[in-house]
Tab-separated table of C-alpha atoms in Angstrom:
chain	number	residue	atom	x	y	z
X	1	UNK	CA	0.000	0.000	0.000
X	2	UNK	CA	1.025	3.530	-0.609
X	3	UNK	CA	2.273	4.339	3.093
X	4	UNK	CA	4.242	1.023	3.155
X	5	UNK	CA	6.376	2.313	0.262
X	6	UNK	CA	6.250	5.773	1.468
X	7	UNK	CA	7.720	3.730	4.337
X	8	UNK	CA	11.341	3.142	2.188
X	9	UNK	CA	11.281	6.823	1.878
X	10	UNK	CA	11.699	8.199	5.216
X	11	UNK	CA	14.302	7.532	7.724
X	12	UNK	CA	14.147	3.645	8.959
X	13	UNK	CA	11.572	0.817	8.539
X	14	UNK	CA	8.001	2.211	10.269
X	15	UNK	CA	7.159	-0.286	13.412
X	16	UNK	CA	5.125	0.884	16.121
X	17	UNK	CA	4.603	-0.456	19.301
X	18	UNK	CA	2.643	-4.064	19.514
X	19	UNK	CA	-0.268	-4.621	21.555
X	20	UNK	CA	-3.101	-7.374	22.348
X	21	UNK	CA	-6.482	-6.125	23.072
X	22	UNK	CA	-9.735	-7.561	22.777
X	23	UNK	CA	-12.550	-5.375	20.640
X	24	UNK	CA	-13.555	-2.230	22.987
X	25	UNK	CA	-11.251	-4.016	25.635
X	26	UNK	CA	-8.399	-1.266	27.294
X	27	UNK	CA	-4.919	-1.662	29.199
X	28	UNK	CA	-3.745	0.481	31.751
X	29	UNK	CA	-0.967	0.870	33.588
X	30	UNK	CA	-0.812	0.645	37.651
X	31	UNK	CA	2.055	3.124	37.321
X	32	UNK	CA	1.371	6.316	38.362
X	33	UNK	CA	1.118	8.401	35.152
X	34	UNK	CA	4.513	10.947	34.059
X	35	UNK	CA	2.903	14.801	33.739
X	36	UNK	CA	5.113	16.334	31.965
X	37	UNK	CA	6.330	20.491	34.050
X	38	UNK	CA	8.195	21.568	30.836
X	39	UNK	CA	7.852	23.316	28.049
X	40	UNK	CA	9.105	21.526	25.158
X	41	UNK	CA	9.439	18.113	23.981
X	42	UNK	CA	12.436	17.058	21.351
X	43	UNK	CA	12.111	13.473	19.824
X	44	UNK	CA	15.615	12.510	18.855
X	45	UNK	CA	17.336	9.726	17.042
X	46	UNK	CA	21.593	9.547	17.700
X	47	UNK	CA	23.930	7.989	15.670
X	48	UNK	CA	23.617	4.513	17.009
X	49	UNK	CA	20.159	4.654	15.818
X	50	UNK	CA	18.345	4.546	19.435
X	51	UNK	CA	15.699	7.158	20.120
X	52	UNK	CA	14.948	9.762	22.914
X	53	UNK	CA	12.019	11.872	24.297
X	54	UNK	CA	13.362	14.834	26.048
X	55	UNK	CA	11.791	17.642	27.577
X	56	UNK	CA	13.224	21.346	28.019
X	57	UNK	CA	12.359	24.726	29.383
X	58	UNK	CA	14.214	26.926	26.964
X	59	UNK	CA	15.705	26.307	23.186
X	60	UNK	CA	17.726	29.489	22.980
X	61	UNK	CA	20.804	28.582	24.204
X	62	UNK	CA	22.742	25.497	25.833
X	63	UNK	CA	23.936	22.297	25.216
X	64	UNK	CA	21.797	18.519	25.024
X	65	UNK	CA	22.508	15.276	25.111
X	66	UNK	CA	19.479	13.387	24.352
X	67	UNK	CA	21.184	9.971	25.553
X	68	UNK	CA	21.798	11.182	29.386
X	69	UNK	CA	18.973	13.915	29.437
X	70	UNK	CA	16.093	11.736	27.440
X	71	UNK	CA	13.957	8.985	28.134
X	72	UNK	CA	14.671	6.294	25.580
X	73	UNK	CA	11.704	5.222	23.374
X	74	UNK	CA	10.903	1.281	23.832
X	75	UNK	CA	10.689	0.070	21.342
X	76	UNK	CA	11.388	2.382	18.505
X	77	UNK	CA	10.215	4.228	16.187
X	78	UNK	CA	7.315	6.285	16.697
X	79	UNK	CA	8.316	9.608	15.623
X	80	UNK	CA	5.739	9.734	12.462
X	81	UNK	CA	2.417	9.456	14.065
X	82	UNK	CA	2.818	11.006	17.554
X	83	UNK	CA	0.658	13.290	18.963
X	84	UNK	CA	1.443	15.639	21.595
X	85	UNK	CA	-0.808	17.575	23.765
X	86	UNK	CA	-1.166	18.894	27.392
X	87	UNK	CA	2.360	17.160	28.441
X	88	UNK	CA	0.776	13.494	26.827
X	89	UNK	CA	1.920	11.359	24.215
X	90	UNK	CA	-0.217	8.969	21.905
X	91	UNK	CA	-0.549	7.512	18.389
X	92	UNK	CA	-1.932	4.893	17.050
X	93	UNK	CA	-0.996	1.429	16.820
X	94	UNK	CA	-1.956	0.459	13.370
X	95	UNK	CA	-0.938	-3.528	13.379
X	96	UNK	CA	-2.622	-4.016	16.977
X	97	UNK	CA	-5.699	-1.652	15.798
X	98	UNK	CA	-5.116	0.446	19.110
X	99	UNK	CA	-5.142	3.869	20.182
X	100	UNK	CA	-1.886	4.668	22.700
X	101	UNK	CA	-1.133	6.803	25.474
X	102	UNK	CA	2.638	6.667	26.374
X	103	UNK	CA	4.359	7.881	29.605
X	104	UNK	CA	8.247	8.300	30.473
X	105	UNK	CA	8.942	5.747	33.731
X	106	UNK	CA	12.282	4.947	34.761
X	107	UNK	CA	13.943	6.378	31.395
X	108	UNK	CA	11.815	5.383	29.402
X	109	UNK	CA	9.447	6.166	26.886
X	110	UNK	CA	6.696	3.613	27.267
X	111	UNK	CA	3.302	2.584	26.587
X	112	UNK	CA	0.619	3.385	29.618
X	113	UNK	CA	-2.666	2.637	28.279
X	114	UNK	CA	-4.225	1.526	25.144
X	115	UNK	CA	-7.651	0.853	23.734
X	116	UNK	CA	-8.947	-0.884	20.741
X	117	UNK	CA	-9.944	0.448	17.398
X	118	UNK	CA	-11.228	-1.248	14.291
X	119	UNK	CA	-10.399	-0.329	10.721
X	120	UNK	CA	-7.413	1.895	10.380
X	121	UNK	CA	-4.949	0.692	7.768
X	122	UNK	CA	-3.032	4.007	7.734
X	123	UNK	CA	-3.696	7.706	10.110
X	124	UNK	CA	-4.133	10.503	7.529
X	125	UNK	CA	-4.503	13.636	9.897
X	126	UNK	CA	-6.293	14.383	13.286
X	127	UNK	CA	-7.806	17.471	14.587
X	128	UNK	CA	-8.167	18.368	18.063
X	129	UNK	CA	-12.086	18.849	18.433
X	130	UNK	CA	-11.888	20.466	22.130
X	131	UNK	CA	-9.237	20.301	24.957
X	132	UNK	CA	-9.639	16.704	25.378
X	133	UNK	CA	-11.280	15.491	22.253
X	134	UNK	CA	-9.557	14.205	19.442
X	135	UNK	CA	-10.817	13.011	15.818
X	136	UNK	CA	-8.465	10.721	13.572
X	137	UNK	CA	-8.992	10.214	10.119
X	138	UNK	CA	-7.692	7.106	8.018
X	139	UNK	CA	-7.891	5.010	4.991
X	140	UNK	CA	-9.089	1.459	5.375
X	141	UNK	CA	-7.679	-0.071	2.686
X	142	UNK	CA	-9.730	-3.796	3.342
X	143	UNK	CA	-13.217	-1.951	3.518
X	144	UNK	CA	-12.041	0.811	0.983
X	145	UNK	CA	-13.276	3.103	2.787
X	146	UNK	CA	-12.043	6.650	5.007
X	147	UNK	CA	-12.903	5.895	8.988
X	148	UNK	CA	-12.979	8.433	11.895
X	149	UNK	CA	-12.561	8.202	15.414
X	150	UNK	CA	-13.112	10.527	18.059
X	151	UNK	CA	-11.125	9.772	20.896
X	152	UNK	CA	-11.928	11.307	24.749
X	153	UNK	CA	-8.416	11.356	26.313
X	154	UNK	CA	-9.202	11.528	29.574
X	155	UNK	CA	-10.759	8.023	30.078
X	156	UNK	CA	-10.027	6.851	26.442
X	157	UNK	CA	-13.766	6.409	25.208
X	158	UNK	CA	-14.214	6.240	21.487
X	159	UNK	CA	-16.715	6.894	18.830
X	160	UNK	CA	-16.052	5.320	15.404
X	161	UNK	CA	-17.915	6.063	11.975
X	162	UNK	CA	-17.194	6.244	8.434
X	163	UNK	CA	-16.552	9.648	5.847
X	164	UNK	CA	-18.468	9.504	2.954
X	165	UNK	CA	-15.670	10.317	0.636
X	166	UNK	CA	-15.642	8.036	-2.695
X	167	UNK	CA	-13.402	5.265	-2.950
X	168	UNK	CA	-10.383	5.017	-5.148
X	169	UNK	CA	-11.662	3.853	-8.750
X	170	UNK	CA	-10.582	2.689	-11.887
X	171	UNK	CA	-7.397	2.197	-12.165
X	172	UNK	CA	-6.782	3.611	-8.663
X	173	UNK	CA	-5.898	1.292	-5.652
X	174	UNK	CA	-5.085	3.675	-2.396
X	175	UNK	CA	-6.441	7.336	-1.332
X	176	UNK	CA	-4.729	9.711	0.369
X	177	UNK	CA	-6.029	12.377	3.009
X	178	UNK	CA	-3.832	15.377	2.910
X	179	UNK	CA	-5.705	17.856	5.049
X	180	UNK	CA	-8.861	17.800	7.333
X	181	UNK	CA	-10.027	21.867	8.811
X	182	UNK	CA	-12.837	22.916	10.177
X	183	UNK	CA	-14.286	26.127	8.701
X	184	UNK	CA	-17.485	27.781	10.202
X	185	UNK	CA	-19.029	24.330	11.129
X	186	UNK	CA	-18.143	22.644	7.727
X	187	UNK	CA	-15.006	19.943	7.746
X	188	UNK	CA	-12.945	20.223	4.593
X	189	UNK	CA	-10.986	17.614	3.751
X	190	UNK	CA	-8.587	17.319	0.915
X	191	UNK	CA	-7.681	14.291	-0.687
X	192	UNK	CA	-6.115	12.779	-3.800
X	193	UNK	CA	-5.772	8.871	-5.996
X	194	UNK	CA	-2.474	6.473	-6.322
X	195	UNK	CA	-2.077	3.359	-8.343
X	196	UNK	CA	0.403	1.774	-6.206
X	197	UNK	CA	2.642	-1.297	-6.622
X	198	UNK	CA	4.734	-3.208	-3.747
X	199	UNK	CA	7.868	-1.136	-5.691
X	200	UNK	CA	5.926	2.480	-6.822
X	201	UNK	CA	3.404	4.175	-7.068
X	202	UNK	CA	1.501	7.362	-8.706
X	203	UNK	CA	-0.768	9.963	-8.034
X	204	UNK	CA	-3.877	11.096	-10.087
X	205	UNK	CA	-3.834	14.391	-11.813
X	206	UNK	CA	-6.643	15.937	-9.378
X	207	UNK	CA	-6.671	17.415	-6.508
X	208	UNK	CA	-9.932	16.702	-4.143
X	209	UNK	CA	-12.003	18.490	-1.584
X	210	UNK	CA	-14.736	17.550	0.156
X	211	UNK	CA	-16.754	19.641	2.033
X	212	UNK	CA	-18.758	18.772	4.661
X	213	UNK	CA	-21.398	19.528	7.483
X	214	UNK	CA	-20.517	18.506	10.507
X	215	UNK	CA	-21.164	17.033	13.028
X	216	UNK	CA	-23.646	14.854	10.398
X	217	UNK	CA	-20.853	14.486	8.162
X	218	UNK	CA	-23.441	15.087	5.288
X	219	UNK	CA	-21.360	15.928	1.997
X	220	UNK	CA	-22.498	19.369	0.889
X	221	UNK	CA	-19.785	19.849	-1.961
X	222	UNK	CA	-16.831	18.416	-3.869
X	223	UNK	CA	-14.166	20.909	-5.119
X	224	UNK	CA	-11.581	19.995	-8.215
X	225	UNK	CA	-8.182	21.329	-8.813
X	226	UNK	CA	-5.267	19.913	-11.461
X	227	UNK	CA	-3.230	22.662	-10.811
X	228	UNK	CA	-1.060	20.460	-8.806
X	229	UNK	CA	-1.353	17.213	-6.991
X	230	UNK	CA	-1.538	15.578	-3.430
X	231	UNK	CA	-2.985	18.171	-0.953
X	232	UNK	CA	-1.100	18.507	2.225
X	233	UNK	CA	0.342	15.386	3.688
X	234	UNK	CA	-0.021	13.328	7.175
X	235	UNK	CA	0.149	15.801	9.616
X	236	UNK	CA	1.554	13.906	12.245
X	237	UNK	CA	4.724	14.185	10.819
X	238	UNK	CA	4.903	17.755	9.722
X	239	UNK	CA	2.690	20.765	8.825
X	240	UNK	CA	0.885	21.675	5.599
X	241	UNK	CA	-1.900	23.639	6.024
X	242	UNK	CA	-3.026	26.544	8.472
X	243	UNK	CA	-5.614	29.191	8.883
X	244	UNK	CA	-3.675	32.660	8.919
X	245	UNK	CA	-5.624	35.433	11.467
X	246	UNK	CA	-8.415	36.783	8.493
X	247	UNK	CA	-9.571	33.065	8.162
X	248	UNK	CA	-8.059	32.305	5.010
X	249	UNK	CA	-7.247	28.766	4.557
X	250	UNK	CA	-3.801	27.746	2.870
X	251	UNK	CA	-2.618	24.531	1.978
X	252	UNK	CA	0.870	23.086	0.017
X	253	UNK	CA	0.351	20.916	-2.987
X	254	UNK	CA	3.096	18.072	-2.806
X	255	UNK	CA	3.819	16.202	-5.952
X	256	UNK	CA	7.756	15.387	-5.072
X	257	UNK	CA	8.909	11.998	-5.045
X	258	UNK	CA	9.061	11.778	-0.828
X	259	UNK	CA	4.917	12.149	-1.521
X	260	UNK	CA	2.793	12.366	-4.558
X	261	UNK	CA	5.726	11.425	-7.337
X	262	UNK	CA	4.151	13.195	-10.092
X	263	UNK	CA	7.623	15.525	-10.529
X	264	UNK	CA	6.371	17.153	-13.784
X	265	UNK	CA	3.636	19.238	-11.499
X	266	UNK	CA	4.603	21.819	-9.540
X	267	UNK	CA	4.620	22.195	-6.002
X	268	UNK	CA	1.553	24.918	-5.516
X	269	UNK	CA	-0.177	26.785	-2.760
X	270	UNK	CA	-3.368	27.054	-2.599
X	271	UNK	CA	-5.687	29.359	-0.509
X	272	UNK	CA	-10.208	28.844	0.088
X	273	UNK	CA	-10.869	32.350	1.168
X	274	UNK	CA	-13.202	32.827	4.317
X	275	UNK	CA	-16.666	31.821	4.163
X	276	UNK	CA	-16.039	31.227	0.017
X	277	UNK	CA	-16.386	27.585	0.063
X	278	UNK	CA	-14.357	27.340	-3.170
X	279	UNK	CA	-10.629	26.998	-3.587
X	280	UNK	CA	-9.707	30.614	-4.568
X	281	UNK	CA	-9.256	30.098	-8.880
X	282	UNK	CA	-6.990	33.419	-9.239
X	283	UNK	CA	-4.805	32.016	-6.681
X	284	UNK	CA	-1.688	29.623	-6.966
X	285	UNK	CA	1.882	30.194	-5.752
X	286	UNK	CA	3.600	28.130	-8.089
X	287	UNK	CA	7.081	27.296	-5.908
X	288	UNK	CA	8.739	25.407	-8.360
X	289	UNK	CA	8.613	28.230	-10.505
X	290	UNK	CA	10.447	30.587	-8.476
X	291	UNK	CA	13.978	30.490	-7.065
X	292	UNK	CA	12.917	27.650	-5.017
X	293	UNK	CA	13.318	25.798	-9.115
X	294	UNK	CA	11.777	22.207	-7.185
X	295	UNK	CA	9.510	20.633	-5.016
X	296	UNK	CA	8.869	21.301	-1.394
X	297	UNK	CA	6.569	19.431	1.380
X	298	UNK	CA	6.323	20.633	4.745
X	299	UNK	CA	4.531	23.911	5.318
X	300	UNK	CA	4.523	26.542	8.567
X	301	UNK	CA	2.507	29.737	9.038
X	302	UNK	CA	4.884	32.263	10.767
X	303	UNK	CA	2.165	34.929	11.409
X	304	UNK	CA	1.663	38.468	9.249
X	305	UNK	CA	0.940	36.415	5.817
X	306	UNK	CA	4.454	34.886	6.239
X	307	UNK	CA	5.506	31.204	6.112
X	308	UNK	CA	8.200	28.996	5.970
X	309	UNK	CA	8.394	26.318	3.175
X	310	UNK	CA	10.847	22.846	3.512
X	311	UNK	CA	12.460	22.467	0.067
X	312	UNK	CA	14.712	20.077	-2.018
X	313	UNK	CA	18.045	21.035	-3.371
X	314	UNK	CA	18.542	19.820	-7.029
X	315	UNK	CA	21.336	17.738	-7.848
X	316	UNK	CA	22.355	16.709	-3.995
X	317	UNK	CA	20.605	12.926	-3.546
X	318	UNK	CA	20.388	10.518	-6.351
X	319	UNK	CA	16.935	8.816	-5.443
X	320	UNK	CA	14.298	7.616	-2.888
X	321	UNK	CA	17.527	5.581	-1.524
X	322	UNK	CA	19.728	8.245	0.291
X	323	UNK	CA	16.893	10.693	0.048
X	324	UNK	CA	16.211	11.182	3.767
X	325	UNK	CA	19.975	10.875	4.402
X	326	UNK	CA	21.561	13.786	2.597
X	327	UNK	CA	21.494	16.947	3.383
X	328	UNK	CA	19.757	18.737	0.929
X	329	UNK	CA	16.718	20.314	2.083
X	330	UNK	CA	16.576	24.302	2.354
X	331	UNK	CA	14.101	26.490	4.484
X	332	UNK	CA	12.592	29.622	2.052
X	333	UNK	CA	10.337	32.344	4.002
X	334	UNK	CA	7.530	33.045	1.457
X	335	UNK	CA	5.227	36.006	0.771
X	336	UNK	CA	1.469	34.851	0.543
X	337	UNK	CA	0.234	37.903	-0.904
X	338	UNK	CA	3.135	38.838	-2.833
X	339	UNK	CA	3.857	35.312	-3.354
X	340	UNK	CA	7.760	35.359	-3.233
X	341	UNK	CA	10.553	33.802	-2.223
X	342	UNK	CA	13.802	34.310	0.027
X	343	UNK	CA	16.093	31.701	1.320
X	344	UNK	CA	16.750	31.297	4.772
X	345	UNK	CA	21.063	31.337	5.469
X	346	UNK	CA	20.650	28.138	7.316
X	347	UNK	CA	22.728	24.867	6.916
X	348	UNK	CA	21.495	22.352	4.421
X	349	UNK	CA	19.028	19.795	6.454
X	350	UNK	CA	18.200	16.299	6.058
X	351	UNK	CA	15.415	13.729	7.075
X	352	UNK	CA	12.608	13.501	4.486
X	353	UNK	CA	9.395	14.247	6.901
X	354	UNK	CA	10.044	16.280	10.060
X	355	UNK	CA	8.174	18.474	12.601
X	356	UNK	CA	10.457	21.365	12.914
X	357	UNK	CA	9.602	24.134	12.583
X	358	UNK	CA	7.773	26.135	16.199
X	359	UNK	CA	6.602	29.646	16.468
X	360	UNK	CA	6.292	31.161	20.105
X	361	UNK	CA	5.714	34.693	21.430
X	362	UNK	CA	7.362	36.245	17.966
X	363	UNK	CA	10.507	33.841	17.271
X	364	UNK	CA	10.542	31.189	15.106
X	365	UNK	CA	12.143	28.234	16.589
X	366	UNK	CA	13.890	25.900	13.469
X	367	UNK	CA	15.554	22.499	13.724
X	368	UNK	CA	18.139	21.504	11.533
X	369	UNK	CA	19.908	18.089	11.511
X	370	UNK	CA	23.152	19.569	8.811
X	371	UNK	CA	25.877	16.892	7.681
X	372	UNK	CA	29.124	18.573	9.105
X	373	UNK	CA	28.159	21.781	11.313
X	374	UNK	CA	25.927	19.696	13.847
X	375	UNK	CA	22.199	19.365	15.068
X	376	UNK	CA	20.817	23.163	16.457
X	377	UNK	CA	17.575	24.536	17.328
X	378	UNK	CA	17.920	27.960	15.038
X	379	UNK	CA	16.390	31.157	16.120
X	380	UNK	CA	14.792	33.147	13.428
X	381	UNK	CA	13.257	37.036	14.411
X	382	UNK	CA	10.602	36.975	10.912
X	383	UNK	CA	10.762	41.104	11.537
X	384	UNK	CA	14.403	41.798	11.189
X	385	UNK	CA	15.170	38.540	9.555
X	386	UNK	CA	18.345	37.584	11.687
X	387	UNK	CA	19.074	33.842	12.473
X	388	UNK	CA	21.134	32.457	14.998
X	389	UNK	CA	21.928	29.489	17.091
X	390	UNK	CA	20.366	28.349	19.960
X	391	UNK	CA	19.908	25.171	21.706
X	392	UNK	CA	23.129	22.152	20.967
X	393	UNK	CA	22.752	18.654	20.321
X	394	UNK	CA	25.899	16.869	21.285
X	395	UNK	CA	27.384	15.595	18.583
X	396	UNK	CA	26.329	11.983	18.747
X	397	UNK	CA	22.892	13.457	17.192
X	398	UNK	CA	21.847	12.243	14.545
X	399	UNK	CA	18.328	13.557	13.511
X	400	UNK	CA	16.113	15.930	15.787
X	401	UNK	CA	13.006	14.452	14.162
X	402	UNK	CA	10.382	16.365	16.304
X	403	UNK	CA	9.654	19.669	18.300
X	404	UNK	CA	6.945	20.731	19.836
X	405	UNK	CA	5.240	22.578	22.291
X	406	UNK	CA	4.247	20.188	24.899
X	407	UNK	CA	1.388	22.461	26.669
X	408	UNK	CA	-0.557	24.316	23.970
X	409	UNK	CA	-0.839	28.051	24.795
C-alpha cells in the first residue's frame, strides 16, 4: 500500500509499538502516570540509531545530550504518528488496531494505556475537536473506505464512523487524506488517488475536496483542482496547512517523489478564502517556478501572511535511496500575498518528513539536523530577519526528528 512504500522513503523501517487487546477491551498501567512540568518536547534519534524523548524549558541557548537527558523510546520508532498535547503522548498502533497513550517511567518512553480500534490501515490527519477530544482520520484499505474516530483522552472512550468520501476507482488502488479543517461548522478535507505497486506508485492528476457539514458528516460539496497534486500530507509528521488570522485557509500541494511522485507538477499553494467555500481560482503560488526551481513538502505559518516552506536542493541525492539521508533540504520564508521567495542562510538539512519548525511569542524556533556543522535549534526574528543558534545537540545526534510545544498556549 502507498504508506508502506512511502515507508522506504523516510528515515528507517516504520514499526510501532505491539499490543493485544480484545474489541472495545483497554490496558492500563498501575504506574502512576509521568505529567510532563516543561515546556518543550524534542524526539531525537543519535547515531547509534536509538531514540529519545526529552523535555526542556528553553531552546535558545545550551547544550543537550538526548542519551543522558532523554527517556529512551521502547521500542522504537514512533516519531511519524505522535501526537502531543497537554504534556501526553499517543498515536496509534496500526498492526494491533489500538489507540496509545505513552508515559516516560524509569527512562523510558513507554506505553501506559491503550484501547482498541477497528479499521485503520493508515492515520491521515487528526484534529483536536476540544481540549480533550480528538478526531483521527484514516484510509481502510480492506473496507475501501475513510474511517474516523473521536477519541476522549481523559478516560479513552471512542466513537467510530465512516466519511463519505468516494473510494479510489478505476485504475486507482489507495487514497490519500492530505488535510482535514474545520471552517465555520463545515469539515474540509482534501484528498487525492495512487495506483500503487509493492515497488511504486503514482498519483492522479486531481486534486480533491470535500466539504462537509458537521457534526452529520453530510457531503455538501466536492471541489476539483489539477493545478497540482496531493494536498497537504499526514500531519503527524509535519505541517501543511493553516488558517492565517483573516480566516483564510492555505494549503501546500506536494507532488515530489518523498509524496505524490508526479515531478512534472509543480509544487503549488493554494488558498479557500473565508466563508467562500471554493478553492480561490486566481490564486496559486507556483514554488517550483520561483527560485525555489523544485519541489517542497512541509509547510509553517509564521504569522503576518508569512511562512516557511521545507524544500529540495537539485542535484544533492540521487533517489528515494539516500533521500532522507543527505542533506539537501533548504528552508525559504515566502510572501502569501506577494507570493515570493527568500532563502533562509541556514545549513542544508536532512530527514525527508520532520516536525520542525515552532513559532512562540514572535521567534521562530527551526531544527536543523546539517551533515558537518551539527544538530541546532535555530532562532529566526521573521521582523528583522536575523538567524542564529540556539539550543546544541551533542554531537552523537543524529536527527532531531520532532519539536513541539508540549502544553498548547
Amino acid at each position: 500500500m502507498i504508506h508502506r512504500y512511502r515507508g522506504l522513503i523516510h528515515f528507517v523501517a516504520f514499526a510501532l509499538l505491539s499490543v493485544v487487546l480484545l474489541p472495545g477491551c483497554r490496558e492500563q498501567s498501575g504506574e502512576q502516570e509521568h505529567i510532563a512540568q516543561k515546556k518543550y518536547s524534542i524526539y531525537a534519534m543519535m547515531k547509534n540509531g536509538k531514540e529519545y524523548i526529552l523535555q526542556t524549558d528553553s531552546l535558545a541557548s545550551g547544550e543537550i545530550n538526548p542519551e543522558k537527558s532523554g527517556a529512551r523510546v521502547v521500542p522504537a520508532p514512533l516519531y511519524y504518528e505522535l501526537i502531543v498535547r497537554d504534556g501526553r503522548y499517543y498515536s496509534i498502533d496500526r498492526r494491533k488496531s489500538a489507540f496509545v497513550r505513552y508515559k516516560i517511567a524509569n527512562g523510558e518512553f513507554v506505553r501506559d494505556t491503550a484501547i482498541a480500534i477497528t479499521g485503520f490501515s493508515s492515520v491521515e490527519n487528526y484534529n483536536w475537536l476540544s481540549r480533550d477530544s480528538l478526531m483521527i482520520l484514516g484510509y481502510d484499505e480492506d473496507a475501501r473506505k475513510v474511517r474516523y474516530v473521536k477519541i476522549d483522552v481523559r478516560n479513552l472512550s471512542i466513537s467510530q464512523g465512516i466519511v463519505p468520501v468516494p473510494a479510489p476507482f478505476g485504475n486507482y488502488n489507495w487514497l490519500s487524506i492530505g488535510f482535514s479543517q474545520f471552517l465555520e461548522n463545515k469539515l474540509y478535507i482534501g484528498y487525492c488517488y495512487h495506483t500503487y505497486t509493492l515497488d511504486n506508485y503514482t498519483t492522479g492528476d486531481t486534486i480533491y475536496t470535500a466539504i462537509l457539514d458537521y457534526p452529520q458528516l453530510r457531503p455538501q460539496k466536492t471541489l476539483k483542482d489539477t493545478r497540482s497534486v496531493y494536498p497537504g500530507g499526514v500531519n503527524t509528521r509535519q505541517s501543511h496547512s493553516f488558517v492565517t488570522e483573516n480566516g483564510d485557509f492555505y494549503f501546500i500541494a506536494c507532488p515530489g517523489i518523498a509524496l505524490g511522485n508526479y515531478p512534472e507538477k509543480p509544487t503549488g499553494i493554494f488558498r479557500i478564502r473565508k466563508s467562500s467555500e471554493e478553492i480561490d481560482s486566481e490564486y496559486f503560488f507556483n514554488i517550483s517556478a520561483s527560485a525555489i526551481n523544485n519541489h517542497g513538502y512541509g509547510f509553517w505559518y509564521i504569522g503576518n501572511g508569512k511562512a516557511i516552506v521545507r524544500t529540495e536542493r537539485k542535484g544533492l541525492y540521487t533517489g528515494m535511496k539516500d533521500h532522507y539521508k543527505v542533506p539537501h533540504f533548504d528552508f525559504y520564508l515566502v510572501d502569501l500575498e506577494k507570493q515570493t521567495t527568500s532563502r533562509l542562510p541556514l545549513p542544508l538539512d536532512k530527514g525527508t518528513s520532520r516536525q520542525c519548525v515552532l513559532v512562540e511569542n514572535g521567534t521562530v524556533y527551526i531544527t536543523v539536523n546539517s551533515g558537518n556543522e551539527g544538530c541546532y535549534v535555530w532562532l529566526l526574528n521573521p521582523g528583522t530577519g536575523a538567524l542564529k543558534k540556539g539550543l546544541k545537540f551533542s554531537d552523537d545526534t543524529e536527527y532531531i526528528l520532532r519539536l513541539e510545544r508540549l502544553n498548547d498556549q
